[in-house]
CSV table of C-alpha atoms in Angstrom, one decimal:
chain,number,residue,atom,x,y,z
A,1,MET,CA,0.0,0.0,0.0
A,2,LYS,CA,1.5,3.3,-1.1
A,3,LEU,CA,1.3,6.1,1.5
A,4,SER,CA,0.8,9.7,0.3
A,5,VAL,CA,3.1,12.4,1.6
A,6,LEU,CA,1.3,15.2,3.4
A,7,ARG,CA,1.9,18.7,2.1
A,8,GLY,CA,4.5,20.5,4.3
A,9,SER,CA,5.8,17.3,5.8
A,10,ARG,CA,9.5,16.6,5.9
A,11,PRO,CA,11.0,14.5,3.0
A,12,PRO,CA,11.8,10.9,4.0
A,13,PRO,CA,15.3,10.1,5.1
A,14,ARG,CA,17.7,9.0,2.4
A,15,PRO,CA,21.0,7.2,2.5
A,16,ARG,CA,23.9,9.5,1.9
A,17,SER,CA,27.6,8.9,1.7
A,18,PHE,CA,29.3,11.9,3.2
A,19,PHE,CA,32.9,13.2,3.2
A,20,TYR,CA,32.8,16.3,5.3
A,21,ASP,CA,35.5,18.2,7.2
A,22,GLY,CA,36.5,15.7,9.9
A,23,GLU,CA,33.8,13.2,9.2
A,24,VAL,CA,33.7,10.1,6.9
A,25,GLY,CA,30.9,7.6,6.6
A,26,GLU,CA,27.4,6.8,5.4
A,27,MET,CA,24.1,7.4,7.2
A,28,MET,CA,20.5,8.3,6.7
A,29,LEU,CA,19.9,12.0,6.5
A,30,ARG,CA,16.7,13.9,6.9
A,31,GLU,CA,16.3,17.6,5.9
A,32,LYS,CA,15.7,19.7,8.9
A,33,ALA,CA,15.9,23.3,7.8
A,34,LYS,CA,17.0,25.5,4.8
A,35,VAL,CA,19.8,27.9,5.6
A,36,LEU,CA,20.3,29.6,2.3
A,37,SER,CA,18.2,29.8,-0.9
A,38,SER,CA,19.7,30.2,-4.4
A,39,GLU,CA,19.3,34.0,-4.2
A,40,GLU,CA,20.9,34.2,-0.8
A,41,MET,CA,23.8,32.0,-1.9
A,42,GLU,CA,24.3,34.4,-4.8
A,43,ARG,CA,24.3,37.5,-2.6
A,44,ALA,CA,26.7,35.9,-0.1
A,45,LEU,CA,29.2,35.0,-2.8
A,46,LYS,CA,29.0,38.5,-4.4
A,47,ARG,CA,29.6,40.1,-1.0
A,48,MET,CA,32.6,37.8,-0.5
A,49,ALA,CA,34.0,38.8,-3.9
A,50,HIS,CA,33.9,42.4,-2.9
A,51,GLU,CA,35.6,41.6,0.4
A,52,ILE,CA,38.4,39.8,-1.4
A,53,VAL,CA,39.0,42.8,-3.6
A,54,GLU,CA,38.9,45.2,-0.7
A,55,ARG,CA,41.3,43.1,1.5
A,56,ASN,CA,43.8,42.6,-1.2
A,57,GLY,CA,43.6,46.2,-2.7
A,58,GLY,CA,42.6,44.7,-6.0
A,59,LEU,CA,43.4,41.4,-7.5
A,60,ASP,CA,47.1,41.7,-8.3
A,61,ARG,CA,48.9,38.3,-7.7
A,62,VAL,CA,45.7,36.8,-6.4
A,63,VAL,CA,44.8,33.2,-7.4
A,64,LEU,CA,41.6,31.3,-6.5
A,65,VAL,CA,41.9,27.6,-5.7
A,66,GLY,CA,38.7,25.6,-5.1
A,67,ILE,CA,38.8,22.5,-2.9
A,68,GLN,CA,37.3,19.4,-4.5
A,69,ARG,CA,34.4,19.0,-4.9
A,70,ARG,CA,31.9,21.8,-4.3
A,71,GLY,CA,34.6,24.3,-3.4
A,72,VAL,CA,35.6,24.1,-7.1
A,73,PHE,CA,32.2,25.2,-8.3
A,74,LEU,CA,31.9,28.0,-5.7
A,75,GLY,CA,35.4,29.1,-6.7
A,76,ARG,CA,34.4,29.4,-10.3
A,77,ARG,CA,31.4,31.6,-9.4
A,78,LEU,CA,33.6,33.8,-7.2
A,79,MET,CA,36.0,34.1,-10.2
A,80,GLU,CA,33.1,35.4,-12.4
A,81,TYR,CA,32.0,37.9,-9.8
A,82,LEU,CA,35.5,39.1,-9.3
A,83,ARG,CA,36.0,39.5,-13.1
A,84,THR,CA,32.8,41.6,-13.2
A,85,ILE,CA,34.0,43.8,-10.3
A,86,GLU,CA,37.6,44.3,-11.5
A,87,GLU,CA,37.2,43.7,-15.2
A,88,THR,CA,40.1,41.2,-15.2
A,89,LYS,CA,40.3,37.4,-15.4
A,90,LEU,CA,41.8,35.8,-12.3
A,91,PRO,CA,44.0,32.7,-12.4
A,92,SER,CA,42.2,29.8,-10.8
A,93,GLY,CA,42.6,26.1,-10.0
A,94,GLU,CA,41.3,23.1,-8.2
A,95,LEU,CA,42.8,21.1,-5.4
A,96,ASP,CA,42.2,17.6,-4.2
A,97,ILE,CA,43.3,16.9,-0.6
A,98,THR,CA,42.2,13.3,-0.3
A,99,LEU,CA,45.7,11.9,0.2
A,100,TYR,CA,46.6,14.6,2.6
A,101,ARG,CA,43.8,13.9,5.1
A,102,ASP,CA,44.7,12.8,8.6
A,103,ASP,CA,41.7,10.4,8.5
A,104,LEU,CA,42.7,8.6,5.3
A,105,THR,CA,42.7,5.3,7.1
A,106,LEU,CA,39.0,5.7,7.8
A,107,LEU,CA,38.1,5.9,4.1
A,108,HIS,CA,37.4,3.0,1.8
A,109,ASP,CA,40.3,0.8,0.8
A,110,GLN,CA,40.6,2.7,-2.4
A,111,PRO,CA,39.7,6.4,-1.7
A,112,VAL,CA,38.4,8.4,-4.7
A,113,VAL,CA,41.0,10.9,-5.8
A,114,HIS,CA,39.8,13.9,-7.8
A,115,SER,CA,41.8,16.2,-10.0
A,116,THR,CA,44.3,18.8,-8.9
A,117,SER,CA,45.0,21.5,-11.4
A,118,ILE,CA,46.6,24.9,-10.6
A,119,PRO,CA,47.9,26.2,-13.9
A,120,VAL,CA,50.0,29.0,-12.4
A,121,ASP,CA,53.1,29.1,-10.2
A,122,ILE,CA,51.9,29.9,-6.7
A,123,ASN,CA,55.2,31.1,-5.4
A,124,GLY,CA,54.8,34.7,-4.2
A,125,MET,CA,51.1,34.6,-5.0
A,126,LYS,CA,48.1,35.4,-2.7
A,127,VAL,CA,46.1,32.1,-2.7
A,128,VAL,CA,42.5,32.2,-1.8
A,129,LEU,CA,41.3,28.7,-0.9
A,130,VAL,CA,37.6,28.2,-1.5
A,131,ASP,CA,35.5,25.6,0.2
A,132,ASP,CA,31.8,25.0,0.9
A,133,VAL,CA,31.8,24.3,4.7
A,134,ILE,CA,34.3,24.7,7.4
A,135,TYR,CA,33.8,22.5,10.5
A,136,THR,CA,36.8,21.0,12.4
A,137,GLY,CA,39.4,22.7,10.2
A,138,ARG,CA,41.1,19.5,9.2
A,139,THR,CA,40.2,19.7,5.5
A,140,ILE,CA,41.8,23.1,5.4
A,141,ARG,CA,44.9,21.8,7.2
A,142,ALA,CA,45.2,19.1,4.6
A,143,ALA,CA,44.7,21.8,1.8
A,144,LEU,CA,47.6,23.9,3.3
A,145,ASP,CA,49.9,20.8,3.3
A,146,ALA,CA,49.0,20.2,-0.3
A,147,LEU,CA,49.7,23.8,-1.3
A,148,MET,CA,53.0,23.9,0.4
A,149,ASP,CA,54.1,20.9,-1.6
A,150,MET,CA,53.5,23.0,-4.7
A,151,GLY,CA,55.3,26.2,-3.7
A,152,ARG,CA,55.5,29.0,-1.2
A,153,PRO,CA,52.7,31.5,-1.6
A,154,GLN,CA,53.0,35.0,-0.2
A,155,ALA,CA,49.8,34.4,1.7
A,156,VAL,CA,46.9,32.0,2.0
A,157,GLN,CA,43.4,33.2,2.6
A,158,LEU,CA,40.3,31.1,3.2
A,159,ALA,CA,36.8,31.7,1.8
A,160,VAL,CA,33.9,29.5,2.9
A,161,LEU,CA,30.3,29.7,2.2
A,162,ILE,CA,29.3,28.2,5.6
A,163,ASP,CA,31.1,28.3,8.9
A,164,ARG,CA,29.3,25.8,11.2
A,165,GLY,CA,31.7,26.1,14.2
A,166,HIS,CA,33.1,23.2,16.2
A,167,ARG,CA,36.7,23.9,15.3
A,168,GLU,CA,39.4,21.4,16.4
A,169,LEU,CA,42.3,23.3,14.9
A,170,PRO,CA,43.1,27.1,15.1
A,171,ILE,CA,41.9,27.7,11.5
A,172,HIS,CA,39.3,30.4,10.7
A,173,PRO,CA,38.0,31.8,7.4
A,174,ASP,CA,39.0,35.3,6.2
A,175,TYR,CA,35.7,35.4,4.2
A,176,GLN,CA,32.4,33.6,5.1
A,177,GLY,CA,29.0,33.7,3.6
A,178,ARG,CA,27.1,32.7,6.7
A,179,LEU,CA,27.9,31.6,10.3
A,180,VAL,CA,25.5,28.7,11.1
A,181,PRO,CA,25.6,27.4,14.6
A,182,THR,CA,25.0,23.6,14.6
A,183,SER,CA,25.1,20.7,16.9
A,184,LYS,CA,27.6,17.9,16.1
A,185,SER,CA,24.8,15.6,15.3
A,186,GLU,CA,23.7,17.8,12.4
A,187,ILE,CA,25.1,17.8,8.9
A,188,VAL,CA,25.3,21.0,6.7
A,189,GLU,CA,24.8,20.3,3.0
A,190,VAL,CA,25.8,22.9,0.4
A,191,ARG,CA,24.2,22.0,-2.9
A,192,VAL,CA,25.3,23.6,-6.1
A,193,LEU,CA,23.5,23.5,-9.4
A,194,GLU,CA,26.4,22.1,-11.4
A,195,TYR,CA,26.8,19.0,-9.2
A,196,ASP,CA,23.5,18.6,-7.2
A,197,GLY,CA,21.0,20.1,-9.6
A,198,ALA,CA,20.0,23.0,-7.2
A,199,ASP,CA,21.5,25.9,-5.3
A,200,GLU,CA,20.7,25.8,-1.6
A,201,VAL,CA,22.1,25.1,1.8
A,202,VAL,CA,20.3,22.8,4.2
A,203,ILE,CA,20.8,21.4,7.6
A,204,CYS,CA,20.1,17.7,7.9
A,205,GLU,CA,19.7,15.5,11.0
A,206,GLN,CA,21.2,12.1,11.3
A,207,GLY,CA,18.9,9.1,11.2
A,208,GLU,CA,19.8,5.4,11.5
A,209,SER,CA,23.0,4.3,9.8
A,210,ALA,CA,22.6,2.9,6.3
A,211,ASP,CA,24.0,-0.5,5.4
A,212,VAL,CA,27.1,-0.2,3.3
């Protein structure tokens, strides 16, 4: 017998493999609240773009590097907003930090490695790392290790769309779209049109673990 879903009720929980800052696993997630709509995401990213220009006195020697996966898409949008503001094309790249994680042994036997491509010498550059969510800070620590293996930038700045707190390392964003206080039992999902089919940020609550 098929049950109808009442209007306004929460969507049913769904299994979701997650690979968040400091967390690895698979569980059932249920949407709890929407944090940002598509329009609010756009406004937040545009504001961050203006802050990047102001802090750096322009875009001279600035390079954007998006952290795989959703940080790459957010970085591309920031690049377009910055190009509109300063009428110049910014060098950009993408960074995979999988093999630099301190929880690599908790991943699957063969962790998925994504592409790293930074088509510019980062020595002496001001690198702006872009990620979707900052939580414990361990993803950013891994990204810093990966960057330092590529060169010695003049400075590294951090831009994140969502700061959810609960830091375990002394790492804090220079630019943030929204501070979202959360409990450790909650998951913040940033969804982007290019990868997820929609632009939004939602808080999910954990349900029962899914069978792997």
